XYZ file of C-alpha atoms in Angstrom:
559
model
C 29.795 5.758 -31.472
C 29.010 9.492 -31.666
C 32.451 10.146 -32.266
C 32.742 7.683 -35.255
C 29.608 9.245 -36.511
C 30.676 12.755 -37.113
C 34.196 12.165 -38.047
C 32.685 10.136 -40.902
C 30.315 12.714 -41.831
C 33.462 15.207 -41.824
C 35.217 13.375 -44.339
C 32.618 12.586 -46.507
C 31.730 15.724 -47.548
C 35.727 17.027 -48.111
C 35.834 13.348 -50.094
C 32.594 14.162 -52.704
C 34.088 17.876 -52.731
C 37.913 17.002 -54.181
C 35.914 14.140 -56.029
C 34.387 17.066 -58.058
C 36.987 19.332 -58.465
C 38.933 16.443 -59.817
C 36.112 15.979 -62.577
C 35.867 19.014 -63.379
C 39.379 19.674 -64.013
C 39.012 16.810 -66.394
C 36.353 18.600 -68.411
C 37.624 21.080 -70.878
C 37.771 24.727 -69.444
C 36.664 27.916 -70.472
C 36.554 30.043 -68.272
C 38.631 33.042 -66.699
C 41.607 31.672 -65.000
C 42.009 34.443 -62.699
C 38.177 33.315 -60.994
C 37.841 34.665 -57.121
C 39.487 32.156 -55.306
C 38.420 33.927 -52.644
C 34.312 33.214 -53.213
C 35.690 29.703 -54.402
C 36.715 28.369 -50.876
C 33.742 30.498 -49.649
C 31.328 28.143 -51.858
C 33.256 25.517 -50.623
C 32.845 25.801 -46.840
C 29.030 26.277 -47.524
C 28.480 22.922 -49.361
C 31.170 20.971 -47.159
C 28.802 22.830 -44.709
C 25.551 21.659 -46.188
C 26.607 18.110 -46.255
C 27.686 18.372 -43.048
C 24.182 19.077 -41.933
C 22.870 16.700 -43.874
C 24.419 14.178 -42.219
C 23.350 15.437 -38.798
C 19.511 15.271 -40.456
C 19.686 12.445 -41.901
C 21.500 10.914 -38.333
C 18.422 12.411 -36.166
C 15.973 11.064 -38.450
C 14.304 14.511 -39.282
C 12.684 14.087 -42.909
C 12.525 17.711 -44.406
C 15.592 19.320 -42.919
C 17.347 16.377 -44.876
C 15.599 17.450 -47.794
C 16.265 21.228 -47.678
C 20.154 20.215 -47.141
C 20.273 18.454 -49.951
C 18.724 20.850 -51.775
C 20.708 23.375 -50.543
C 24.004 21.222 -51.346
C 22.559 20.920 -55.272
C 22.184 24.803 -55.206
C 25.963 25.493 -53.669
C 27.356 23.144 -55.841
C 25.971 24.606 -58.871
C 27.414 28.201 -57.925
C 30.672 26.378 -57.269
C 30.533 25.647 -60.729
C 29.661 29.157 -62.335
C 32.302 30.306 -60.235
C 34.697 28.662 -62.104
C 33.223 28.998 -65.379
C 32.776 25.233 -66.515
C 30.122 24.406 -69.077
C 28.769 21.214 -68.516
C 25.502 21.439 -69.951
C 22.999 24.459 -70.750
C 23.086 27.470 -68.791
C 19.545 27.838 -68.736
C 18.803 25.356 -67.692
C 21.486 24.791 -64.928
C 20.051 28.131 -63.559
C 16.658 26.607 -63.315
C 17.691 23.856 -61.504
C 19.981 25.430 -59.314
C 17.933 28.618 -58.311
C 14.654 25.845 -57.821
C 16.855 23.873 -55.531
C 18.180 26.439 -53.311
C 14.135 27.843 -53.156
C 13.281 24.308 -52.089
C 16.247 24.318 -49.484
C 15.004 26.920 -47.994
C 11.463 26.021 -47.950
C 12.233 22.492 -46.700
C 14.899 24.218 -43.654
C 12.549 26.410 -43.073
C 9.757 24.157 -42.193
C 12.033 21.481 -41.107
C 12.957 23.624 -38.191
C 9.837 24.797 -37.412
C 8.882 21.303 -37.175
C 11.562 20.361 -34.750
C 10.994 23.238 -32.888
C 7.199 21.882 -31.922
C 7.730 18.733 -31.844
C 10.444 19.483 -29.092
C 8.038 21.235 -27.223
C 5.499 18.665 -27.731
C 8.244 16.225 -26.324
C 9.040 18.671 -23.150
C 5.180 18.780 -22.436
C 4.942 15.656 -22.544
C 8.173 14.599 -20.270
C 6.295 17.113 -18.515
C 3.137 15.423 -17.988
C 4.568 12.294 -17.156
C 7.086 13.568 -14.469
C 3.932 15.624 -12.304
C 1.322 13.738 -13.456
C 0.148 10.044 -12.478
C -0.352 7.588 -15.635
C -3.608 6.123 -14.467
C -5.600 8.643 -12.945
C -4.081 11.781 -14.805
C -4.487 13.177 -11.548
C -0.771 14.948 -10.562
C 1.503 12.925 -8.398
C 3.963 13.166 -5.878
C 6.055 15.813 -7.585
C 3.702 18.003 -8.757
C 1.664 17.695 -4.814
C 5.454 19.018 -3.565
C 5.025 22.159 -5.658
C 1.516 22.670 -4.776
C 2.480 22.482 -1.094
C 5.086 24.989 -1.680
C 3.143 27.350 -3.440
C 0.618 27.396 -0.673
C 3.153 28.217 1.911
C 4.508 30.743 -0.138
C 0.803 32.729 -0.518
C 0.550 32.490 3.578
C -3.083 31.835 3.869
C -4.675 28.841 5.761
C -5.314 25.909 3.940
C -6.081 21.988 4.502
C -4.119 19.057 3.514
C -6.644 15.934 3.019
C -5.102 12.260 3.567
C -7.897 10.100 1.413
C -6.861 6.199 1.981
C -9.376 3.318 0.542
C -9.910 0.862 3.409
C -8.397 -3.026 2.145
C -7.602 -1.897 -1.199
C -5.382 -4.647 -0.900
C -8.294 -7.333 -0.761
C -9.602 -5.938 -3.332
C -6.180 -6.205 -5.659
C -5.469 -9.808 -4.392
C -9.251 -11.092 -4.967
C -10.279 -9.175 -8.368
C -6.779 -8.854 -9.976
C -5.135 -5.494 -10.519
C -7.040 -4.304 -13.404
C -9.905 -4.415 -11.534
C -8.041 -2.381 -9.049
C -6.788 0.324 -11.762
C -10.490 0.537 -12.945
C -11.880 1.436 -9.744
C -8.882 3.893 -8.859
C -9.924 5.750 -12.112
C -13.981 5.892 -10.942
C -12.580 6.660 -6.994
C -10.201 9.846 -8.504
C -13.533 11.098 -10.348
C -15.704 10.622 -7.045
C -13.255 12.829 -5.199
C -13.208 15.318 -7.941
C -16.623 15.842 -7.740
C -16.988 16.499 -4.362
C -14.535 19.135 -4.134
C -14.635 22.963 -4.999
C -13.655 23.823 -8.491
C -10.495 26.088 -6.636
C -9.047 22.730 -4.680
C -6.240 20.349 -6.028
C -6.576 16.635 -6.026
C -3.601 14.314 -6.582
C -2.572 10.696 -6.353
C 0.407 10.315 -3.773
C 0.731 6.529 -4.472
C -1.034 3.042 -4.251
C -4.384 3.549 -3.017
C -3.573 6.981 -1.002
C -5.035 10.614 -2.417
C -3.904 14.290 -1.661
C -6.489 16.515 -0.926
C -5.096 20.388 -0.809
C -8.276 22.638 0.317
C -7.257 26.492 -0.332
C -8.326 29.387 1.146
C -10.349 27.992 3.653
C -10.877 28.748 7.324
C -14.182 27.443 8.565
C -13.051 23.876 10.307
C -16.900 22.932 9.633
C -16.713 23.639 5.930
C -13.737 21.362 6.087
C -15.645 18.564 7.944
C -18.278 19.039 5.837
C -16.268 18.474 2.295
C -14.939 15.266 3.991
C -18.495 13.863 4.916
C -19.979 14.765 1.316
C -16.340 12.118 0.048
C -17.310 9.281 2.837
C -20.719 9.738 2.138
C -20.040 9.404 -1.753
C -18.169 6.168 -1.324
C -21.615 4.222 0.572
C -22.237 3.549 -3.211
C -20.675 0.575 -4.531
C -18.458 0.593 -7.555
C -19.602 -1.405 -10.455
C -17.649 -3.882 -12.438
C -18.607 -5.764 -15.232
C -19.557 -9.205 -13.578
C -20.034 -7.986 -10.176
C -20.213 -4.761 -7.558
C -17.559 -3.506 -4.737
C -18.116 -1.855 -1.684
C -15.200 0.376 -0.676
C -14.919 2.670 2.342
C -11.527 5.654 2.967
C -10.201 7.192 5.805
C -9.219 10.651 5.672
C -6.875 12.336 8.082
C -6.917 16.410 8.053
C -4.260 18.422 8.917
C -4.348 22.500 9.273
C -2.301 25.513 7.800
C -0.600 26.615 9.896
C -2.500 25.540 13.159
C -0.880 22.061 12.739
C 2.964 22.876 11.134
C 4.152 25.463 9.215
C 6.177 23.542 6.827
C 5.521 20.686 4.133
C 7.171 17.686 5.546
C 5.499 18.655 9.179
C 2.140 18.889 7.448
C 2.122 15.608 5.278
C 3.412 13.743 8.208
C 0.674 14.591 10.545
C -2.155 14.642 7.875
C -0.683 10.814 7.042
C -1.008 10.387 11.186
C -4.640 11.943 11.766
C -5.472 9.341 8.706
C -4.324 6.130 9.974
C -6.007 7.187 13.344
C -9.243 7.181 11.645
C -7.853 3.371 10.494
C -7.509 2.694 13.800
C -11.221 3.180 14.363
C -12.480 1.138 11.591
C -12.110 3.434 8.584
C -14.865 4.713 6.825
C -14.731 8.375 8.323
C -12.334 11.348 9.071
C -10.075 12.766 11.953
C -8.605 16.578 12.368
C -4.790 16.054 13.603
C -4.114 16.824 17.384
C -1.540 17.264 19.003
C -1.974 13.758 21.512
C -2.008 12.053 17.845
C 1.557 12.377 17.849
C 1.978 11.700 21.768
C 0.981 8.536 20.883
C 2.219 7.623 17.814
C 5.926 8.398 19.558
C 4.181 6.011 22.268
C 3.831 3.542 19.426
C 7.289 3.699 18.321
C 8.654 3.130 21.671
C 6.503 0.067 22.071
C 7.336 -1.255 18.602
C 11.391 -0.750 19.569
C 10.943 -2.401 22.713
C 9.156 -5.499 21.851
C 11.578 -7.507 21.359
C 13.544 -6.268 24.248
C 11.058 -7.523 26.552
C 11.440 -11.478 24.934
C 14.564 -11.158 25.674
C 14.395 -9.524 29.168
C 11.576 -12.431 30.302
C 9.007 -9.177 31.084
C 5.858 -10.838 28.768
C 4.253 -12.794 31.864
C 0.401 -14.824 31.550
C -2.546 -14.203 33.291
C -5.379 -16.905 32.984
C -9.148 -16.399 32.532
C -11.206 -19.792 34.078
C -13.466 -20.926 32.117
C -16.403 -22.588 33.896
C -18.811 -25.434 33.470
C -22.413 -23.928 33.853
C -24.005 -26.594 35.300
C -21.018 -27.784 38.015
C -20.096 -24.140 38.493
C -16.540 -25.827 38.096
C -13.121 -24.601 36.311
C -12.726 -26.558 33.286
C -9.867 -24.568 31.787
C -8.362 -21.670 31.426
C -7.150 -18.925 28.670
C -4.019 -17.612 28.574
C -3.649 -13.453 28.542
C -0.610 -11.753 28.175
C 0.626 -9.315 30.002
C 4.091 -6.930 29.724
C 5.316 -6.475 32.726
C 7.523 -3.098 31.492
C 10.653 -2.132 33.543
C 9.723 1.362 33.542
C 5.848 1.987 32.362
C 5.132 -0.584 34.828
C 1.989 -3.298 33.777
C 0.915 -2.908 29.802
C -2.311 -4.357 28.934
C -2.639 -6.108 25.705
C -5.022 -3.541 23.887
C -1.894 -1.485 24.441
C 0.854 -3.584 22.444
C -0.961 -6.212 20.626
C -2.076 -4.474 17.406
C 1.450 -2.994 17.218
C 2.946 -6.098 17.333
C 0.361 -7.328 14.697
C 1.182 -4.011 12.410
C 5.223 -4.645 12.757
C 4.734 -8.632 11.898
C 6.063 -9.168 15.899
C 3.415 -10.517 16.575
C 4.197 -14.072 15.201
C 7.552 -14.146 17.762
C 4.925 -12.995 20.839
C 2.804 -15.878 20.014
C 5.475 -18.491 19.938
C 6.566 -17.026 23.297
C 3.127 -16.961 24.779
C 2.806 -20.795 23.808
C 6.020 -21.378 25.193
C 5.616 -19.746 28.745
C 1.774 -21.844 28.615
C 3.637 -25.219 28.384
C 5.882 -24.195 31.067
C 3.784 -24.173 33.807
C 1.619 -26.959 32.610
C 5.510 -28.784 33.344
C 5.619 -26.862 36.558
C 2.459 -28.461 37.593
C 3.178 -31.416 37.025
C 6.585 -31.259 38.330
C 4.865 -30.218 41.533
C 2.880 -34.130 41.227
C -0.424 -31.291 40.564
C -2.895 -32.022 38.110
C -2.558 -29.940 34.988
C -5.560 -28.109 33.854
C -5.877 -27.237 30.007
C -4.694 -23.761 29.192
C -5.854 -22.204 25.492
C -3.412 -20.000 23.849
C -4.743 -17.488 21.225
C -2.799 -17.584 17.812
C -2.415 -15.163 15.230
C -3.371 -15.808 11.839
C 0.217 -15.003 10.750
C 1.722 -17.483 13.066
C -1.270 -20.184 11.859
C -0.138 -19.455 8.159
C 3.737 -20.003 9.161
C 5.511 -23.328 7.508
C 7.170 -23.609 11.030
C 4.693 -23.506 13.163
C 3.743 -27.242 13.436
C 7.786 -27.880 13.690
C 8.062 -25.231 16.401
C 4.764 -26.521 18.352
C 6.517 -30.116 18.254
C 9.626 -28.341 19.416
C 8.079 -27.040 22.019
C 6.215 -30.059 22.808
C 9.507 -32.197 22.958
C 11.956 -29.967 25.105
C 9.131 -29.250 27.803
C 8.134 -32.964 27.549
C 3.671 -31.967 28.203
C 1.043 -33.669 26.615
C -0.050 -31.800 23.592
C -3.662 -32.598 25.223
C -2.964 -30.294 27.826
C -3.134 -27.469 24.906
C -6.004 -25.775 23.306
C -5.725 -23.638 20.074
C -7.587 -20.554 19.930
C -8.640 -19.160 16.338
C -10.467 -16.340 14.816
C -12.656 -16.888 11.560
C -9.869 -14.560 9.378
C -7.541 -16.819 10.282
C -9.053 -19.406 7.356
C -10.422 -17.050 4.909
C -6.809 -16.435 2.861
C -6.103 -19.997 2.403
C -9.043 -22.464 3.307
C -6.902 -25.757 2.360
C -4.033 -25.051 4.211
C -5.643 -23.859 7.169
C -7.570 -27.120 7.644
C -4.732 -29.309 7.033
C -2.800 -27.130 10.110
C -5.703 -27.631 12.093
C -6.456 -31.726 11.378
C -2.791 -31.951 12.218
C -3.425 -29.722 15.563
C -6.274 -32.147 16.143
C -4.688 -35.241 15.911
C -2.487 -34.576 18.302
C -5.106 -34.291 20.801
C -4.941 -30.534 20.895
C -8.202 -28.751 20.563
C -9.042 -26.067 18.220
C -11.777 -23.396 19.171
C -13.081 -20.874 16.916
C -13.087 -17.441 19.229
C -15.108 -14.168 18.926
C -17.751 -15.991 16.848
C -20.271 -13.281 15.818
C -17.720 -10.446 15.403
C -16.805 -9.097 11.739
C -17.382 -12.052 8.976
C -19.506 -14.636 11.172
C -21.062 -17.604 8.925
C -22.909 -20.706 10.315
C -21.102 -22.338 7.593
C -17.715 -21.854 9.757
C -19.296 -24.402 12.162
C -19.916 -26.948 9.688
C -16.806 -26.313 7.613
C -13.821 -25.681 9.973
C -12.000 -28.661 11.739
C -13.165 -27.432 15.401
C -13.945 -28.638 19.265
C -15.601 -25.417 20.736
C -17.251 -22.671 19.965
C -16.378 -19.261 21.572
C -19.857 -16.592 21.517
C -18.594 -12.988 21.232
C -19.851 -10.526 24.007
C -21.233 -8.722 22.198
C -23.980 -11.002 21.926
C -23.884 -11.709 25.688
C -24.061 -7.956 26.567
C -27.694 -7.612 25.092
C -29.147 -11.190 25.563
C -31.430 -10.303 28.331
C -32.942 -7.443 26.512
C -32.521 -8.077 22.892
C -34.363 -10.469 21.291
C -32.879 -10.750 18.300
C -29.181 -10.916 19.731
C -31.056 -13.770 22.019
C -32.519 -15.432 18.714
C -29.281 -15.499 17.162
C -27.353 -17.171 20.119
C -30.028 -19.429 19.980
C -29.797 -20.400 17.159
C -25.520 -21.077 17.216
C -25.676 -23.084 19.764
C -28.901 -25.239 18.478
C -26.331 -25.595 15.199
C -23.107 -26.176 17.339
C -25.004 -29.280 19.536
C -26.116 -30.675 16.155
C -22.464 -30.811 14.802
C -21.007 -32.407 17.698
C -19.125 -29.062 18.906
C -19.448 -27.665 22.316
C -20.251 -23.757 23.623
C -18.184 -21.006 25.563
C -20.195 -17.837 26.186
C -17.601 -14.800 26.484
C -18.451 -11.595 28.941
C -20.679 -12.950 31.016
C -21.019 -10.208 33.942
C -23.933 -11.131 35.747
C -26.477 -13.849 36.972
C -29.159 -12.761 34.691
C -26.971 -13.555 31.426
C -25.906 -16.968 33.180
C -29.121 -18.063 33.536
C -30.254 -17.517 30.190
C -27.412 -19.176 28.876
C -28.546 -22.551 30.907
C -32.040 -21.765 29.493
C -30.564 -21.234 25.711
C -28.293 -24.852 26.917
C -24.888 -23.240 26.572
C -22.212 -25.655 28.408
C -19.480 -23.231 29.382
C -18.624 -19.397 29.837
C -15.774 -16.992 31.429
C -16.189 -13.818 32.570
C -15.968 -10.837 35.103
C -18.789 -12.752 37.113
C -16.660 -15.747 38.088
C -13.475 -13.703 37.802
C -11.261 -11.757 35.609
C -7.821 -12.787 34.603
C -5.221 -13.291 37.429
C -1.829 -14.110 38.013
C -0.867 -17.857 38.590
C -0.972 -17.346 41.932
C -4.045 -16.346 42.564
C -5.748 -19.247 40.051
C -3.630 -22.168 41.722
C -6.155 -20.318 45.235
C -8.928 -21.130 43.276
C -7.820 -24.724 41.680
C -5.822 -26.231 43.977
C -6.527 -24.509 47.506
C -9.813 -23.932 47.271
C -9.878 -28.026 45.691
C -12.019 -26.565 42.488
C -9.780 -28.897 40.364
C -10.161 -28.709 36.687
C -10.746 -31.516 34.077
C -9.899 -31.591 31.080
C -12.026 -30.041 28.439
């Protein structure tokens, strides 16, 4: 195309040129025969030259340097023509003309470049701008915190790299849209800015995530005391037009050059010391250690063998009785899972759980889990012993699955159990992203005689309106109320009060952590039916609960 363009703009101007010459040598001649052929061809380059240029101007859209060519072109042509002595019309006034247009040329060049010199540099600014600087914050992005890094190292004095990340951002995108997100990621950059020293550097690395580069600074207290004044900022919520949002961060701070002496070691382990202060809730800060990395390489090595240990049969159950408190009598029990590791020996839950929850695992583990729970419920009863009902925990993931009814029946089917050998256990987030579905799963669940029980009630997003709402059997109390029931009246009150509500809607009550006789008889006072806990036992191997079953004849019923 470019080609084609200039190649017709080469022609062009050689075409108007012999156009002309063939006029004029039409047009009756007086001149000097013997003109300067030499200043002739000269004359002629220049306007073939001219119109050239034109052509490029007009091409690239640049108003005045089209002008001033064309003005230039009249004025070349016009000597062209004095060269050779032809007198077409009044020399005075073809002198005018001539000597006006190759002024205006100039002027309009002139200018013309001038223009396309700024505006060129206006256009580099602003290419710029947009390459190392973030559209919705103006804040400076990735790039530009790459150079800043850099630059630091290169000056060799200590600074601090702070990892600021807003705590569910997400919930906040998928509730209120993402407008509402991009409004309060403009008023979060400002609250940042203005809790920082005029000589720091903010930036937005991406999503919800901000860069934090502190220079110059030595005092680790100063440090900790910059990142208190941004948590502390963020206790007030944001306003929106129709309503008001409370958002918390988590900071992670790493150290120059106490914690690396390069970028990439530095961003990594500021982006570690901040999802450690995830780990704890959010809604604070944490300096980078060196254990932070111990056991986030711990974390990877659990992560990669997950799925090893399916496959190896090392994920084994341990069962928690849960006990009638007025028979004193096993009723059921809850399935706990334990990995029996080839070579790090027993790994508790709190160890592997939330990293199969963070790598999506978790939704194969639970599937296993309910798998291994209807085996020996078939073992029993392949051994002519009476089954006692086993709960299984399940994630919300898994709950949310399309296939995990089909699987369930599956499961069901090849181990040929009674479904109402089976108890579902449930936390309250489980039905918060999708209410309908969630209570069609669990009516299904229901009506196949398995039953559903709400667990941890009173931890995180607890609402009496769960017990009248959800499709459940049982109620599971949280320890944390237990732990402070004989002393606190208010956690007393409270527990009171659940179970007063659970007896009216037909549902029955598990206290969790009960540790001692004093909390047991309370419970009986506050008319709780059931509980588990380190005062009847904790969670042991199948062995050891078929003693206290079968050998010991505490046989279970059914809840």
């Amino acid at each position: 195309m470019k080609e084609k363009f200039y190649k017709n703009w080469i022609i062009l101007p050689i075409t108007i040129f012999f156009i002309c010459v063939f006029i004029l040598n039409n047009i009756p001649f007086k001149g000097n025969v013997q003109s300067s052929i030499f200043d002739f061809f000269i004359k002629t380059l220049g306007y073939i030259l001219s119109l050239f240029c034109l052509g490029i101007s007009v091409k690239l859209k640049t108003r005045y340097l089209s002008f001033g060519w064309i003005f230039l072109s009249i004025y070349i042509f016009g000597d062209i023509i004095n060269i050779m002595k032809y007198n077409i019309v009044d020399t005075g006034i073809t002198n005018i003309v001539f000597n006006s247009s190759f002024l205006l040329g100039m002027i309009f060049i002139a200018y013309g470049f001038l223009k396309a010199i700024v505006e060129r540099e206006n256009l580099l600014e602003e290419i710029t701008h947009t390459a190392f600087n973030d559209s919705l914050t103006e804040l400076p992005n990735r790039r530009d915190i790459e150079k800043n890094i850099e630059k630091a190292l290169s000056e060799n004095k200590k600074f601090a790299i702070l990892f600021v990340d807003l705590d569910k951002f997400k919930l906040i995108n998928d509730s209120l849209g993402h407008s509402h997100g991009d409004y309060i990621l403009k008023k979060v950059a400002r609250r940042i800015k203005e809790n920082i020293r005029e000589e720091d550097y903010l930036a937005r690395s991406g999503g919800d995530e901000f860069l934090i580069i502190l220079n110059d600074i030595e005092n680790e207290n100063e440090i900790a005391q910059i990142s208190k004044k941004i948590v502390r900022r963020f206790r007030k919520p944001f306003e929106l037009e129709d309503s008001t949002v409370h958002i918390t961060c988590s900071i992670g701070i790493c150290l120059y050059p106490k914690n690396g002496d390069n970028m990439e070691t530095l961003m990594k382990n500021a982006d570690i010391a901040m999802h450690k202060t995830k780990e704890k809730q959010g809604n604070g800060y944490q300096f980078y250690n060196d254990n932070m990395h111990s056991q986030i390489k711990n974390k990877f090595d659990i992560a990669e063998s997950l799925i090893i240990g399916i496959q190896k049969d090392e994920f084994i159950l341990h069962y928690q009785p849960k006990v009638d408190i007025m028979t004193n009598q096993i009723i059921g029990v809850e399935a706990l899972v334990r990995w029996n590791h080839t070579k790090k020996g027993m790994i508790y839950p709190n160890e592997f759980i939330p990293i199969a929850e963070e790598t999506g695992f978790i939704k194969t583990l639970d599937k296993h889990i309910l798998k291994l729970a209807c085996l020996q419920i078939r073992d029993w009863i392949d051994r002519g012993k009476e089954p006692i009902n086993i709960s299984v925990n399940v994630s919300p993931k898994l709950l949310h699955e399309e296939s995990f009814i089909p699987h369930l029946e599956a499961v069901f089917e090849s181990t040929k159990i009674d479904p109402k050998d089976i108890s579902i256990e449930i936390i309250e987030t489980a039905a918060m992203e999708d209410k309908e579905y969630v209570y069609n799963v669990l009516n299904i669940l229901r009506s196949k005689g398995i039953k559903i029980l709400l667990d941890d009630f009173g931890k995180g997003y607890s609402s009496l309106s769960y017990l009248k709402d959800l499709p459940i059997d049982k109620v599971k109390i949280d320890k944390v109320f237990v732990d402070e029931i004989c002393f606190n009246n208010v956690n007393r009150t409270i527990m009171k009060a659940i179970i007063d509500m659970s007896t009216a809607l037909n549902l029955k009550v598990l206290a969790e952590g009960v540790e001692n006789v004093d909390q047991l008889n309370l419970l009986e006072e506050l008319d709780c039916q059931s509980y588990q806990g380190y005062l009847y036992s904790k969670p042991v191997s199948i062995e050891n609960l078929e003693k206290m079953i079968y050998e010991d004849e505490k046989k279970g019923a059914i809840i």
